[in-house]
CSV table of C-alpha atoms in Angstrom, one decimal:
chain,number,residue,atom,x,y,z
A,8,MET,CA,-0.1,-0.1,0.1
A,9,ARG,CA,1.3,3.5,-1.2
A,10,PHE,CA,0.0,7.0,-0.1
A,11,THR,CA,1.9,9.5,-2.2
A,12,PHE,CA,1.6,13.3,-1.3
A,13,LEU,CA,1.1,15.1,-5.0
A,14,GLY,CA,0.9,18.1,-3.8
A,15,THR,CA,1.1,20.2,-0.1
A,16,ALA,CA,0.3,23.6,-0.4
A,17,ASP,CA,-2.3,26.3,0.5
A,18,ALA,CA,-4.5,27.9,-2.1
A,19,GLY,CA,-1.9,30.4,-3.0
A,20,ARG,CA,0.7,27.7,-3.6
A,21,VAL,CA,4.6,28.1,-3.2
A,22,PRO,CA,6.2,30.1,-4.8
A,23,LEU,CA,3.1,32.7,-3.9
A,24,TYR,CA,2.5,34.9,-7.2
A,25,GLY,CA,4.4,38.1,-6.9
A,26,CYS,CA,6.1,37.1,-3.5
A,27,GLU,CA,10.0,37.8,-2.8
A,28,CYS,CA,10.1,36.0,0.6
A,29,PRO,CA,13.0,33.7,0.9
A,30,ALA,CA,10.6,30.3,0.9
A,31,CYS,CA,9.1,31.6,-2.6
A,32,ASN,CA,12.9,32.7,-4.0
A,33,ALA,CA,14.1,29.2,-3.4
A,34,ALA,CA,11.1,27.7,-4.5
A,35,ARG,CA,11.9,29.4,-7.9
A,36,THR,CA,15.2,27.8,-8.5
A,37,GLN,CA,14.7,24.6,-6.7
A,38,VAL,CA,11.9,22.0,-8.0
A,39,ALA,CA,12.1,20.0,-4.9
A,40,LYS,CA,10.9,23.2,-3.1
A,41,ARG,CA,7.7,23.9,-4.8
A,42,ARG,CA,4.1,23.1,-3.6
A,43,GLY,CA,1.1,22.7,-5.8
A,44,PRO,CA,-2.4,22.0,-4.8
A,45,CYS,CA,-3.2,20.2,-1.7
A,46,SER,CA,-4.0,16.2,-2.6
A,47,ALA,CA,-2.8,12.8,-2.3
A,48,LEU,CA,-2.9,9.4,-3.9
A,49,LEU,CA,-3.8,6.0,-2.3
A,50,GLU,CA,-2.7,2.9,-4.1
A,51,THR,CA,-3.3,-0.8,-3.0
A,52,ASP,CA,-2.6,-3.7,-5.5
A,53,GLN,CA,-6.4,-3.7,-6.2
A,54,THR,CA,-7.6,0.5,-5.5
A,55,ARG,CA,-6.4,3.6,-6.6
A,56,ILE,CA,-8.2,6.6,-5.0
A,57,LEU,CA,-7.5,10.4,-5.4
A,58,LEU,CA,-7.9,12.5,-2.6
A,59,ASP,CA,-8.8,16.3,-4.0
A,60,ALA,CA,-8.5,17.3,-7.3
A,61,GLY,CA,-7.1,20.4,-7.6
A,62,TRP,CA,-4.5,20.0,-10.1
A,63,PRO,CA,-5.5,21.8,-13.5
A,64,ASP,CA,-3.9,19.3,-15.5
A,65,LEU,CA,-5.6,16.1,-13.9
A,66,ASP,CA,-6.3,14.7,-17.1
A,67,GLU,CA,-2.6,14.6,-18.3
A,68,ARG,CA,-1.9,13.0,-14.6
A,69,PHE,CA,-4.7,10.4,-14.7
A,70,PRO,CA,-5.0,9.2,-18.5
A,71,VAL,CA,-6.4,6.3,-16.7
A,72,GLY,CA,-9.1,7.3,-14.1
A,73,PRO,CA,-8.8,6.6,-10.6
A,74,ASP,CA,-11.0,4.2,-9.1
A,75,ALA,CA,-12.6,7.2,-6.9
A,76,ILE,CA,-12.0,10.4,-6.3
A,77,LEU,CA,-12.5,11.5,-2.4
A,78,LEU,CA,-13.4,15.5,-2.4
A,79,THR,CA,-12.7,17.0,0.7
A,80,HIS,CA,-14.8,20.0,-0.1
A,81,PHE,CA,-16.0,22.3,-3.1
A,82,HIS,CA,-13.5,25.1,-3.1
A,83,MET,CA,-11.6,25.8,-6.1
A,84,ASP,CA,-7.8,24.5,-5.3
A,85,HIS,CA,-9.7,21.3,-4.3
A,86,VAL,CA,-11.6,20.8,-7.6
A,87,ALA,CA,-10.2,22.8,-10.5
A,88,GLY,CA,-9.2,19.6,-12.2
A,89,LEU,CA,-12.4,18.2,-12.4
A,90,PHE,CA,-13.4,21.1,-15.0
A,91,HIS,CA,-11.2,19.3,-17.5
A,92,ILE,CA,-12.0,15.6,-17.0
A,93,ARG,CA,-15.7,15.6,-16.8
A,94,TRP,CA,-15.8,16.4,-20.6
A,95,GLY,CA,-14.2,13.7,-21.3
A,96,VAL,CA,-15.0,9.9,-22.5
A,97,GLY,CA,-15.2,6.5,-21.1
A,98,THR,CA,-16.2,5.0,-17.7
A,99,ALA,CA,-17.4,7.3,-15.0
A,100,ILE,CA,-15.8,8.4,-12.0
A,101,PRO,CA,-17.3,8.0,-8.6
A,102,VAL,CA,-16.2,11.3,-6.7
A,103,PHE,CA,-17.4,11.1,-3.1
A,104,THR,CA,-18.4,14.6,-1.4
A,105,PRO,CA,-19.7,16.3,1.6
A,106,ASN,CA,-23.3,17.2,1.6
A,107,ASP,CA,-22.8,20.7,-0.2
A,108,ASN,CA,-25.6,21.5,-2.2
A,109,LYS,CA,-23.9,24.6,-4.0
A,110,GLY,CA,-20.8,22.5,-5.0
A,111,CYS,CA,-18.7,24.5,-7.4
A,112,ASP,CA,-19.7,26.7,-10.3
A,113,ASP,CA,-21.7,24.4,-12.6
A,114,LEU,CA,-20.0,20.9,-11.6
A,115,TYR,CA,-23.1,19.5,-10.7
A,116,LYS,CA,-25.0,20.8,-13.6
A,117,HIS,CA,-23.0,19.5,-16.1
A,118,PRO,CA,-21.3,16.5,-14.6
A,119,GLY,CA,-20.4,14.6,-17.8
A,120,LEU,CA,-18.0,11.9,-16.7
A,121,LEU,CA,-18.2,12.8,-12.7
A,122,ASP,CA,-20.5,10.4,-10.5
A,123,PHE,CA,-21.1,12.5,-7.7
A,124,ARG,CA,-22.1,11.0,-4.5
A,125,THR,CA,-22.6,11.9,-0.6
A,126,PHE,CA,-21.9,9.4,2.2
A,127,PRO,CA,-24.8,8.2,3.9
A,128,ALA,CA,-23.7,10.2,7.2
A,129,PRO,CA,-20.6,11.3,8.9
A,130,PHE,CA,-18.5,8.4,10.6
A,131,GLU,CA,-20.3,6.0,8.4
A,132,SER,CA,-17.7,3.9,6.2
A,133,GLN,CA,-17.9,3.3,2.6
A,134,THR,CA,-16.3,0.4,1.1
A,135,ILE,CA,-14.1,1.4,-2.2
A,136,GLY,CA,-12.3,-1.4,-3.6
A,137,ASP,CA,-10.6,-3.1,-0.8
A,138,ILE,CA,-10.7,0.3,0.9
A,139,ASP,CA,-13.0,1.4,3.9
A,140,VAL,CA,-13.4,5.3,4.0
A,141,THR,CA,-15.3,7.2,7.0
A,142,PRO,CA,-16.0,10.7,6.4
A,143,LEU,CA,-15.0,13.0,9.3
A,144,PRO,CA,-16.7,16.8,10.0
A,145,LEU,CA,-14.1,19.1,9.7
A,146,ASN,CA,-14.0,23.0,10.5
A,147,HIS,CA,-13.9,25.1,7.5
A,148,SER,CA,-15.9,28.1,5.6
A,149,LYS,CA,-17.8,25.4,3.4
A,150,PRO,CA,-19.1,21.8,4.3
A,151,CYS,CA,-16.1,19.7,4.7
A,152,TYR,CA,-14.8,16.2,5.4
A,153,GLY,CA,-11.6,14.8,6.3
A,154,TYR,CA,-11.0,11.0,5.8
A,155,LEU,CA,-10.2,8.3,7.8
A,156,ILE,CA,-8.9,5.2,5.4
A,157,THR,CA,-8.7,1.7,6.6
A,158,HIS,CA,-7.1,-1.2,4.9
A,159,SER,CA,-7.3,-5.1,5.9
A,160,SER,CA,-3.8,-5.1,6.4
A,161,GLY,CA,-4.5,-2.9,9.4
A,162,VAL,CA,-3.1,0.4,7.9
A,163,LYS,CA,-5.3,3.6,9.0
A,164,ILE,CA,-4.4,7.1,7.6
A,165,ALA,CA,-6.3,10.0,8.9
A,166,TYR,CA,-6.1,12.7,6.2
A,167,LEU,CA,-7.5,16.1,7.6
A,168,THR,CA,-7.3,18.8,5.8
A,169,ASP,CA,-8.7,21.9,5.7
A,170,THR,CA,-9.6,22.8,9.2
A,171,ILE,CA,-9.2,24.8,12.0
A,172,GLY,CA,-8.9,22.8,15.0
A,173,LEU,CA,-11.1,20.1,15.1
A,174,PRO,CA,-14.9,19.3,16.0
A,175,ASN,CA,-15.0,17.5,19.2
A,176,GLU,CA,-16.9,14.0,17.6
A,177,THR,CA,-14.0,14.0,15.5
A,178,CYS,CA,-11.5,14.3,17.8
A,179,ASP,CA,-13.0,12.0,19.8
A,180,PHE,CA,-13.3,9.3,17.0
A,181,LEU,CA,-9.7,9.6,16.4
A,182,ILE,CA,-8.5,9.1,19.4
A,183,GLN,CA,-9.9,5.9,19.6
A,184,GLN,CA,-7.7,4.8,16.8
A,185,LYS,CA,-4.6,3.2,16.0
A,186,LEU,CA,-3.5,5.4,13.4
A,187,SER,CA,-0.6,4.3,11.3
A,188,LEU,CA,-0.3,8.1,9.5
A,189,LEU,CA,-1.9,11.3,10.7
A,190,VAL,CA,-1.8,14.1,8.1
A,191,LEU,CA,-3.0,17.6,9.1
A,192,ASP,CA,-3.4,21.0,7.8
A,193,CYS,CA,-1.0,23.1,9.2
A,194,THR,CA,-1.3,26.0,6.7
A,195,HIS,CA,0.2,28.9,8.8
A,196,PRO,CA,3.0,29.7,11.5
A,197,PRO,CA,1.9,30.6,15.0
A,198,GLN,CA,-0.7,33.5,15.0
A,199,PRO,CA,-1.9,35.7,17.4
A,200,SER,CA,-5.0,34.5,19.4
A,201,SER,CA,-7.0,37.2,17.9
A,202,ALA,CA,-6.1,36.3,14.1
A,203,LYS,CA,-9.4,35.3,12.1
A,204,LEU,CA,-8.2,31.8,10.4
A,205,ASN,CA,-9.9,29.4,8.4
A,206,HIS,CA,-7.0,26.9,8.8
A,207,ASN,CA,-4.6,25.6,11.5
A,208,ASP,CA,-1.5,27.6,12.3
A,209,TRP,CA,1.0,25.6,14.4
A,210,LEU,CA,-0.1,26.1,17.4
A,211,HIS,CA,-4.0,24.6,16.4
A,212,ALA,CA,-2.0,21.8,15.0
A,213,GLN,CA,0.3,20.8,18.0
A,214,ASP,CA,-2.8,20.8,20.1
A,215,ILE,CA,-4.5,18.2,17.5
A,216,ILE,CA,-1.2,16.2,17.4
A,217,LYS,CA,-0.8,15.9,21.1
A,218,ARG,CA,-4.2,14.9,21.3
A,219,ILE,CA,-4.3,12.1,18.8
A,220,PRO,CA,-1.7,9.8,18.7
A,221,ALA,CA,-0.7,8.0,15.4
A,222,GLU,CA,2.7,6.4,13.9
A,223,ARG,CA,3.8,9.3,11.8
A,224,THR,CA,2.4,12.6,11.6
A,225,PHE,CA,2.8,14.9,8.5
A,226,LEU,CA,1.8,18.6,8.1
A,227,THR,CA,0.4,19.6,4.7
A,228,HIS,CA,-1.8,22.4,3.0
A,229,ILE,CA,1.3,24.7,4.1
A,230,SER,CA,1.6,28.5,2.8
A,231,HIS,CA,4.7,30.1,1.9
A,232,GLY,CA,4.3,32.0,5.5
A,233,MET,CA,4.7,28.6,7.3
A,234,ASP,CA,7.9,27.4,4.9
A,235,CYS,CA,9.5,30.8,5.9
A,236,TRP,CA,8.7,30.1,9.7
A,237,LEU,CA,10.2,26.3,9.5
A,238,ARG,CA,13.5,27.8,7.8
A,239,SER,CA,14.4,28.9,11.5
A,240,ASN,CA,12.2,26.8,13.4
A,241,GLN,CA,12.3,23.3,12.1
A,242,ALA,CA,13.4,22.0,15.6
A,243,ALA,CA,10.2,23.0,16.9
A,244,LEU,CA,8.3,20.2,15.5
A,245,SER,CA,10.1,17.7,17.3
A,246,GLY,CA,9.1,14.3,15.5
A,247,VAL,CA,6.5,15.7,13.4
A,248,GLU,CA,7.3,15.8,9.6
A,249,VAL,CA,6.4,18.4,6.8
A,250,ALA,CA,5.3,16.9,3.6
A,251,ARG,CA,6.7,17.4,0.4
A,252,ASP,CA,5.0,17.2,-3.0
A,253,ASN,CA,5.5,13.7,-4.4
A,254,GLN,CA,6.8,12.4,-1.0
A,255,ALA,CA,5.6,8.9,-1.2
A,256,ILE,CA,5.0,6.3,2.0
A,257,GLU,CA,5.0,2.8,1.4
A,258,PHE,CA,3.1,0.6,4.1
A,259,LYS,CA,4.6,-3.1,3.9
A,260,PRO,CA,1.9,-5.7,4.5
């Protein structure tokens, strides 16, 4: 089983357009430091599931469609690639979403190849191939799900982006799991308590990490500001890892 971070940026990406900060300048000259739309790919011997679809070139990245797409929510940086592939031909692609009647632009009106589906209810699992997927409510400006991904080998992955803090029921549910991997939104460096945020800063992420045990924890949905802060504060993470684009994690049976 393999989990790959396809993209690890916030909506502005890194480098941020027009920005001359050290993180953005480094990303302009070093491909490895660039960050694209936050998304991931889960692969087993039987199943391929795409988590979010913000890459505009999704049709080129997946000339053969995944078995399913899990959308966390309908913000453009998580759905932009769907606008291209929907007009293709071939087998319909199931797209599982939170219950959001507005969706994004005209995706519902003209779904094309996309077979939009909603989960029966939060915390109720759906089986896709040999993977069980459980939707988990998050705190965001649109209806938003994180996902608990469970494989028969015992691997459990919690993918939690985008959110600021966690709803109590989601946190209580995850505390009971023995997570192999926790992937968590950490868009911002530490912010003043008065700051109005729609995503975790490091202080919010740190609180969640202390409450939810996991064998490995990765931060994602990283802003250029967070990358700048990390240049001199990497040691503060204390064992927590920062995801990079195209980084793959293998789980042995």
